CSV table of C-alpha atoms in Angstrom, one decimal:
chain,number,residue,atom,x,y,z
A,28,MET,CA,73.3,90.0,105.5
A,29,LEU,CA,75.7,87.4,106.8
A,30,SER,CA,74.0,84.6,104.8
A,31,TYR,CA,74.4,86.8,101.6
A,32,ILE,CA,78.1,87.2,102.3
A,33,VAL,CA,78.5,83.5,102.9
A,34,ARG,CA,76.7,82.7,99.6
A,35,ARG,CA,78.9,85.2,97.7
A,36,LEU,CA,82.1,83.7,99.2
A,37,LEU,CA,80.9,80.2,98.2
A,38,LEU,CA,80.2,81.4,94.7
A,39,MET,CA,83.7,82.6,94.3
A,40,ILE,CA,84.9,79.0,94.2
A,41,PRO,CA,83.1,77.9,90.9
A,42,THR,CA,83.8,81.4,89.4
A,43,LEU,CA,87.5,81.0,90.0
A,44,LEU,CA,87.4,77.4,88.8
A,45,GLY,CA,85.6,78.4,85.6
A,46,ILE,CA,88.0,81.3,84.8
A,47,MET,CA,91.0,79.0,85.3
A,48,VAL,CA,89.6,76.3,83.2
A,49,ILE,CA,88.8,78.7,80.3
A,50,ASN,CA,92.3,80.3,80.4
A,51,PHE,CA,94.1,77.0,80.8
A,52,ALA,CA,92.2,75.6,77.7
A,53,ILE,CA,93.1,78.7,75.7
A,54,VAL,CA,96.8,78.3,76.6
A,55,GLN,CA,96.7,74.7,75.4
A,56,VAL,CA,95.6,75.6,71.9
A,57,ALA,CA,97.5,78.8,71.6
A,58,PRO,CA,100.6,78.7,69.4
A,59,GLY,CA,104.0,78.9,71.0
A,60,GLY,CA,105.0,78.0,74.5
A,61,PRO,CA,108.2,77.7,76.6
A,62,VAL,CA,109.5,74.6,74.8
A,63,GLU,CA,108.7,76.1,71.3
A,64,ARG,CA,110.4,79.3,72.5
A,65,VAL,CA,113.5,77.5,73.5
A,66,ILE,CA,113.6,75.7,70.1
A,67,ALA,CA,113.0,78.9,68.2
A,68,GLN,CA,115.9,80.5,70.1
A,69,ILE,CA,118.2,77.5,69.4
A,70,GLN,CA,117.5,77.5,65.7
A,71,GLY,CA,120.2,79.3,63.7
A,72,GLN,CA,122.0,80.7,66.9
A,73,ASP,CA,125.7,80.7,67.5
A,74,VAL,CA,127.3,79.6,70.8
A,75,ASP,CA,127.2,83.2,72.3
A,76,SER,CA,123.6,83.7,71.3
A,77,THR,CA,122.5,80.5,72.9
A,78,ALA,CA,124.5,81.2,76.0
A,79,ARG,CA,122.9,84.6,76.3
A,80,PHE,CA,119.5,83.1,76.0
A,81,ALA,CA,120.4,80.5,78.6
A,82,GLY,CA,121.4,83.3,80.9
A,83,THR,CA,118.1,85.1,80.5
A,84,ALA,CA,116.3,81.9,81.6
A,85,GLY,CA,117.2,82.7,85.2
A,86,GLU,CA,120.7,82.6,86.6
A,87,GLY,CA,121.2,79.2,88.2
A,88,GLY,CA,117.9,77.8,86.7
A,89,GLU,CA,117.8,74.3,85.5
A,90,ALA,CA,116.8,75.3,81.9
A,91,ALA,CA,119.9,77.7,81.7
A,92,ARG,CA,122.3,75.0,83.0
A,93,TYR,CA,120.8,72.4,80.6
A,94,LEU,CA,121.1,74.6,77.5
A,95,GLN,CA,124.6,75.7,78.4
A,96,THR,CA,125.7,72.1,78.5
A,97,SER,CA,123.6,70.7,75.6
A,98,GLY,CA,126.5,70.8,73.2
A,99,ASP,CA,126.2,70.9,69.4
A,100,ALA,CA,122.7,69.5,69.4
A,101,ALA,CA,121.5,73.0,70.5
A,102,TYR,CA,122.3,74.4,67.0
A,103,ARG,CA,120.2,71.9,64.9
A,104,GLY,CA,116.8,72.7,63.5
A,105,ALA,CA,113.7,71.7,65.3
A,106,ARG,CA,113.3,68.5,63.4
A,107,GLY,CA,116.9,67.5,63.9
A,108,LEU,CA,117.0,68.0,67.7
A,109,PRO,CA,117.7,64.8,69.6
A,110,PRO,CA,114.6,63.3,71.2
A,111,ASP,CA,116.2,63.3,74.6
A,112,LEU,CA,116.7,67.0,74.4
A,113,ILE,CA,113.0,67.6,73.6
A,114,GLU,CA,112.0,65.3,76.4
A,115,GLU,CA,114.3,67.0,78.9
A,116,LEU,CA,112.9,70.4,77.9
A,117,GLU,CA,109.3,69.1,78.4
A,118,ARG,CA,110.3,67.8,81.8
A,119,LEU,CA,111.9,71.0,82.8
A,120,TYR,CA,108.8,73.0,82.0
A,121,GLY,CA,106.3,70.4,83.2
A,122,PHE,CA,104.9,69.4,79.9
A,123,ASP,CA,105.8,65.7,80.2
A,124,ARG,CA,102.3,65.1,81.7
A,125,PRO,CA,98.8,65.2,80.1
A,126,ALA,CA,97.0,68.5,80.3
A,127,HIS,CA,94.3,67.3,82.8
A,128,GLU,CA,97.0,66.1,85.2
A,129,ARG,CA,98.8,69.5,85.0
A,130,PHE,CA,95.6,71.3,85.5
A,131,LEU,CA,94.6,69.3,88.6
A,132,LYS,CA,98.1,69.7,90.0
A,133,MET,CA,97.9,73.4,89.5
A,134,LEU,CA,94.6,73.6,91.3
A,135,TRP,CA,95.9,71.6,94.2
A,136,ASN,CA,99.0,73.9,94.4
A,137,TYR,CA,96.8,77.0,94.2
A,138,ALA,CA,94.6,75.8,97.0
A,139,ARG,CA,97.7,75.7,99.1
A,140,LEU,CA,98.7,79.2,97.8
A,141,ASP,CA,101.7,77.6,96.0
A,142,PHE,CA,101.9,79.4,92.6
A,143,GLY,CA,105.2,77.8,91.5
A,144,ASP,CA,108.3,79.4,90.1
A,145,SER,CA,108.8,81.6,87.1
A,146,PHE,CA,110.3,79.8,84.1
A,147,TYR,CA,112.8,82.6,83.3
A,148,GLN,CA,113.4,84.6,86.5
A,149,ASP,CA,114.3,81.8,88.8
A,150,ARG,CA,112.0,83.2,91.5
A,151,SER,CA,108.7,82.2,93.0
A,152,VAL,CA,105.6,83.8,91.5
A,153,ILE,CA,104.3,85.1,94.8
A,154,LEU,CA,107.7,86.8,95.5
A,155,LEU,CA,107.6,88.4,92.1
A,156,ILE,CA,104.1,89.7,92.7
A,157,ILE,CA,105.0,91.0,96.1
A,158,ASP,CA,108.1,92.7,94.7
A,159,LYS,CA,106.1,94.4,91.9
A,160,LEU,CA,103.0,95.3,93.9
A,161,PRO,CA,104.2,98.6,95.5
A,162,VAL,CA,104.7,100.2,92.0
A,163,SER,CA,101.2,99.2,90.8
A,164,VAL,CA,99.6,100.2,94.1
A,165,SER,CA,101.2,103.6,94.0
A,166,LEU,CA,99.9,104.2,90.5
A,167,GLY,CA,96.4,102.8,91.2
A,168,LEU,CA,95.9,104.5,94.6
A,169,TRP,CA,97.0,108.0,93.5
A,170,THR,CA,95.2,107.8,90.2
A,171,THR,CA,92.0,106.6,91.9
A,172,VAL,CA,92.1,109.3,94.6
A,173,LEU,CA,92.8,112.1,92.1
A,174,VAL,CA,90.1,110.9,89.7
A,175,TYR,CA,87.5,111.0,92.4
A,176,LEU,CA,88.7,114.3,93.8
A,177,ILE,CA,88.4,115.8,90.3
A,178,SER,CA,85.4,114.0,88.9
A,179,ILE,CA,82.9,114.3,91.8
A,180,PRO,CA,83.1,118.1,92.2
A,181,LEU,CA,83.2,118.6,88.4
A,182,GLY,CA,80.2,116.3,87.9
A,183,ILE,CA,78.2,118.1,90.6
A,184,ARG,CA,78.9,121.5,89.1
A,185,LYS,CA,78.0,120.3,85.6
A,186,ALA,CA,74.7,119.0,86.9
A,187,VAL,CA,73.9,122.2,88.8
A,188,GLN,CA,74.9,124.3,85.7
A,189,ASP,CA,73.5,121.9,83.1
A,190,GLY,CA,73.3,123.6,79.7
A,191,SER,CA,75.5,126.5,80.7
A,192,ARG,CA,78.7,127.6,79.0
A,193,PHE,CA,80.7,126.0,81.8
A,194,ASP,CA,78.9,122.7,81.1
A,195,PHE,CA,79.6,123.0,77.4
A,196,TRP,CA,83.3,123.6,77.6
A,197,THR,CA,83.9,121.0,80.3
A,198,SER,CA,82.0,118.5,78.3
A,199,ALA,CA,84.4,119.1,75.4
A,200,VAL,CA,87.3,118.3,77.8
A,201,VAL,CA,85.4,115.2,78.9
A,202,PHE,CA,84.9,114.0,75.4
A,203,VAL,CA,88.6,114.4,74.7
A,204,GLY,CA,89.3,112.2,77.7
A,205,TYR,CA,86.8,109.7,76.4
A,206,ALA,CA,88.2,109.6,72.9
A,207,ILE,CA,92.0,109.5,73.5
A,208,PRO,CA,93.4,106.5,75.5
A,209,SER,CA,95.7,107.2,78.4
A,210,PHE,CA,98.7,105.7,76.7
A,211,LEU,CA,98.5,108.3,74.0
A,212,PHE,CA,98.5,111.0,76.6
A,213,ALA,CA,101.5,109.3,78.2
A,214,ILE,CA,103.4,109.5,74.9
A,215,LEU,CA,102.4,113.2,74.5
A,216,LEU,CA,103.6,114.0,78.1
A,217,ILE,CA,106.9,112.3,77.4
A,218,VAL,CA,107.4,114.3,74.2
A,219,LEU,CA,106.5,117.6,75.9
A,220,PHE,CA,108.0,117.2,79.4
A,221,ALA,CA,110.4,114.2,79.6
A,222,GLY,CA,113.1,115.0,77.2
A,223,GLY,CA,111.2,114.2,74.0
A,224,SER,CA,111.3,117.2,71.7
A,225,PHE,CA,110.7,120.1,74.1
A,226,LEU,CA,111.3,120.2,77.9
A,227,ASP,CA,113.2,117.8,80.1
A,228,TRP,CA,111.6,118.4,83.5
A,229,PHE,CA,110.6,114.8,84.5
A,230,PRO,CA,112.5,111.5,84.6
A,231,LEU,CA,111.5,108.9,82.0
A,232,ARG,CA,111.8,105.7,84.0
A,233,GLY,CA,111.6,104.2,87.4
A,234,LEU,CA,109.6,105.1,90.5
A,235,VAL,CA,112.5,106.7,92.4
A,236,SER,CA,116.1,107.7,91.6
A,237,GLU,CA,119.0,105.4,92.0
A,238,ASN,CA,120.4,107.3,94.9
A,239,TRP,CA,117.0,107.5,96.6
A,240,HIS,CA,118.3,105.7,99.8
A,241,GLU,CA,121.0,108.3,100.2
A,242,LEU,CA,118.5,111.2,100.3
A,243,SER,CA,116.8,112.8,103.3
A,244,TRP,CA,113.2,111.9,103.9
A,245,PRO,CA,111.8,115.2,102.5
A,246,MET,CA,113.9,114.8,99.4
A,247,ARG,CA,112.8,111.1,99.1
A,248,ILE,CA,109.2,112.2,99.1
A,249,LEU,CA,109.9,114.9,96.5
A,250,ASP,CA,111.8,112.5,94.4
A,251,TYR,CA,109.0,109.9,94.5
A,252,PHE,CA,106.3,112.4,93.4
A,253,HIS,CA,108.7,113.8,90.7
A,254,HIS,CA,108.9,110.3,89.2
A,255,ILE,CA,105.3,109.4,89.5
A,256,ALA,CA,103.8,112.7,88.3
A,257,LEU,CA,103.6,112.0,84.6
A,258,PRO,CA,102.4,108.4,84.8
A,259,VAL,CA,99.6,109.4,87.2
A,260,LEU,CA,98.7,112.4,85.2
A,261,ALA,CA,98.4,110.3,82.1
A,262,MET,CA,96.1,107.8,83.9
A,263,VAL,CA,94.0,110.6,85.5
A,264,ILE,CA,93.4,112.2,82.1
A,265,GLY,CA,92.3,109.0,80.6
A,266,GLY,CA,90.1,108.0,83.6
A,267,PHE,CA,88.2,111.0,84.9
A,268,ALA,CA,85.8,111.3,82.0
A,269,GLY,CA,83.5,108.4,82.7
A,270,LEU,CA,83.2,109.1,86.5
A,271,THR,CA,82.5,112.8,85.8
A,272,MET,CA,79.6,112.0,83.5
A,273,LEU,CA,78.3,109.3,85.9
A,274,THR,CA,78.3,111.9,88.7
A,275,LYS,CA,76.5,114.5,86.6
A,276,ASN,CA,73.8,112.1,85.4
A,277,SER,CA,73.3,110.7,88.9
A,278,PHE,CA,72.7,114.3,90.3
A,279,LEU,CA,70.5,115.3,87.4
A,280,GLU,CA,68.3,112.3,88.0
A,281,GLU,CA,68.0,113.1,91.7
A,282,ILE,CA,67.5,116.8,91.3
A,283,ASN,CA,64.3,116.3,89.3
A,284,LYS,CA,62.7,114.0,91.8
A,285,GLN,CA,59.7,114.9,94.0
A,286,TYR,CA,61.6,115.0,97.4
A,287,VAL,CA,63.9,117.7,96.1
A,288,MET,CA,61.0,119.9,95.1
A,289,THR,CA,59.4,119.3,98.5
A,290,ALA,CA,62.6,120.3,100.3
A,291,ARG,CA,62.8,123.5,98.3
A,292,ALA,CA,59.1,124.2,99.0
A,293,LYS,CA,59.8,123.9,102.7
A,294,GLY,CA,62.5,126.7,102.4
A,295,ALA,CA,65.7,124.7,102.3
A,296,THR,CA,68.6,126.5,100.8
A,297,GLU,CA,70.2,125.2,97.6
A,298,PRO,CA,73.3,123.9,99.4
A,299,GLN,CA,71.1,122.2,101.9
A,300,VAL,CA,69.1,120.6,99.1
A,301,LEU,CA,72.1,119.6,97.2
A,302,TYR,CA,74.4,118.2,99.9
A,303,GLY,CA,71.8,117.4,102.6
A,304,HIS,CA,69.3,115.5,100.4
A,305,VAL,CA,70.6,114.9,96.8
A,306,PHE,CA,74.2,114.0,97.6
A,307,ARG,CA,73.6,110.8,99.5
A,308,ASN,CA,71.3,109.3,96.9
A,309,ALA,CA,73.2,110.5,93.9
A,310,MET,CA,76.6,109.3,95.2
A,311,LEU,CA,75.4,105.8,95.9
A,312,VAL,CA,76.5,104.3,92.6
A,313,VAL,CA,79.7,106.5,92.5
A,314,ILE,CA,81.0,105.7,95.9
A,315,ALA,CA,80.0,102.1,95.9
A,316,GLY,CA,81.9,101.6,92.6
A,317,PHE,CA,85.2,102.7,94.2
A,318,PRO,CA,86.5,99.2,94.8
A,319,ALA,CA,85.9,98.1,91.2
A,320,ALA,CA,87.3,101.4,89.8
A,321,PHE,CA,90.5,100.9,91.9
A,322,LEU,CA,90.8,97.3,90.6
A,323,GLY,CA,90.4,98.4,87.0
A,324,ILE,CA,93.0,101.2,87.3
A,325,LEU,CA,95.4,99.0,89.3
A,326,PHE,CA,95.4,95.9,87.1
A,327,THR,CA,94.4,97.0,83.6
A,328,GLY,CA,94.7,100.8,83.2
A,329,SER,CA,98.3,100.8,84.3
A,330,LEU,CA,99.6,98.1,82.0
A,331,LEU,CA,100.6,100.2,79.1
A,332,ILE,CA,101.6,103.1,81.3
A,333,GLU,CA,104.1,100.9,83.2
A,334,VAL,CA,105.5,99.7,79.9
A,335,ILE,CA,105.8,103.2,78.5
A,336,PHE,CA,107.4,104.7,81.6
A,337,SER,CA,109.5,101.6,82.4
A,338,LEU,CA,107.8,101.1,85.8
A,339,ASP,CA,108.5,97.7,87.1
A,340,GLY,CA,105.0,96.8,88.4
A,341,LEU,CA,102.4,94.2,87.9
A,342,GLY,CA,101.3,95.4,84.5
A,343,LEU,CA,104.8,95.1,83.1
A,344,LEU,CA,105.3,91.8,84.9
A,345,GLY,CA,102.1,90.4,83.3
A,346,PHE,CA,103.0,91.8,79.9
A,347,GLU,CA,106.4,90.2,79.9
A,348,ALA,CA,105.0,86.9,81.2
A,349,VAL,CA,102.6,86.7,78.2
A,350,ILE,CA,105.2,87.7,75.7
A,351,ASN,CA,107.7,85.1,77.1
A,352,ARG,CA,105.1,82.4,77.7
A,353,ASP,CA,105.9,82.4,81.4
A,354,TYR,CA,102.9,80.3,82.3
A,355,PRO,CA,103.4,80.1,86.1
A,356,VAL,CA,103.4,83.9,86.2
A,357,VAL,CA,100.5,84.2,83.8
A,358,PHE,CA,98.3,81.9,85.7
A,359,GLY,CA,99.4,83.0,89.2
A,360,THR,CA,98.7,86.7,88.5
A,361,LEU,CA,95.4,85.8,86.8
A,362,PHE,CA,94.3,83.8,89.9
A,363,ILE,CA,95.3,86.6,92.3
A,364,PHE,CA,93.7,89.4,90.2
A,365,THR,CA,90.5,87.4,89.8
A,366,LEU,CA,90.3,86.7,93.5
A,367,LEU,CA,90.9,90.3,94.4
A,368,GLY,CA,88.3,91.4,91.9
A,369,LEU,CA,85.7,89.0,93.4
A,370,PHE,CA,86.4,90.3,96.9
A,371,LEU,CA,86.3,93.9,95.8
A,372,ASN,CA,82.9,93.3,94.1
A,373,LEU,CA,81.6,92.0,97.4
A,374,ILE,CA,83.0,95.0,99.2
A,375,GLY,CA,81.2,97.2,96.6
A,376,ASP,CA,77.9,95.5,97.5
A,377,LEU,CA,78.6,96.0,101.2
A,378,MET,CA,79.3,99.7,100.5
A,379,TYR,CA,75.8,100.0,99.0
A,380,VAL,CA,74.3,98.8,102.3
A,381,LEU,CA,76.6,101.1,104.3
A,382,ILE,CA,75.7,104.2,102.3
A,383,ASP,CA,72.0,103.4,102.1
A,384,PRO,CA,70.7,100.9,104.8
A,385,ARG,CA,67.4,100.6,102.9
A,386,ILE,CA,69.1,98.3,100.4
A,387,ASP,CA,68.8,94.6,101.4
A,388,PHE,CA,70.3,92.1,99.1
A,389,GLU,CA,68.8,89.2,101.0
A,390,LYS,CA,65.2,90.4,100.5
A,391,ARG,CA,65.9,91.3,96.8
A,392,GLU,CA,67.2,87.7,96.2
A,393,GLY,CA,64.2,86.3,98.0
């Protein structure tokens, strides 16, 4: 098993490299960019507008100071801008070097865990990620736990009562969860319970209240769950359907196998058959897929939810970075998410072996 783990760790290097090469190449040919964004902001703007834009580029940042002192040239069209202004902007954003040199420099920095600084927030990428991580982890962790707590018992009961009225009506609920994305449920919950058109029971933004630090610990916990209730509910509704059907189908497949009939013939009760024999084999795929499910909920499922509920997490950070062409944040978050995904996939394989020792990846590869 150790040799398998070492091989998987070594394979992460070319995988990471390939992903970074593809995304770096896409960015090079994609329209727009930090320099173009600055020029587009400069065109047709008055002094106040340009100053406001310069302020958003990060207080104390080089780009902000340069634009604020660039004089009347900042108001000319793109073709009329002085060459030294364009050169200075390219130098500020690191585009004064060929693409291959920038890519090799980025790889060297990433190998030393140096992800650079944001173009517009005047902070390092790693500090931004650490600052936003608790919000996304809160959403991902609670959503994953609730999805598993709901889907596994529901899937087991649907398998045991396959074809019954319970199975029929719960399948209708599951199909609704399949068909409607979580962000539409989020909007519906806002309309119904967050001051939209009906009730105003839940806050609309933030993970905690502004006076959270002034509250007692019991009130802090209540305030936290009060804020996170609707976002987590929206993600659970959109995420439980697939796991429920996976659990049901896994149990149905195992229930019809010969060893189950043998256990029943020997006089084992139904709970003994179900939880003593079927459960371990049927839950192999479900439990081993927990790391990948958590990663998907944490880094992809929560993106629109964070935007809708104004939660300052990794999803919102990545969304704003793409919109603003903040390439250090885009590439830094992509690198970290990919690395986490590769490690969680490895953990998923190890969980297969932990749940069922009969599985041996080394013999299978041989």
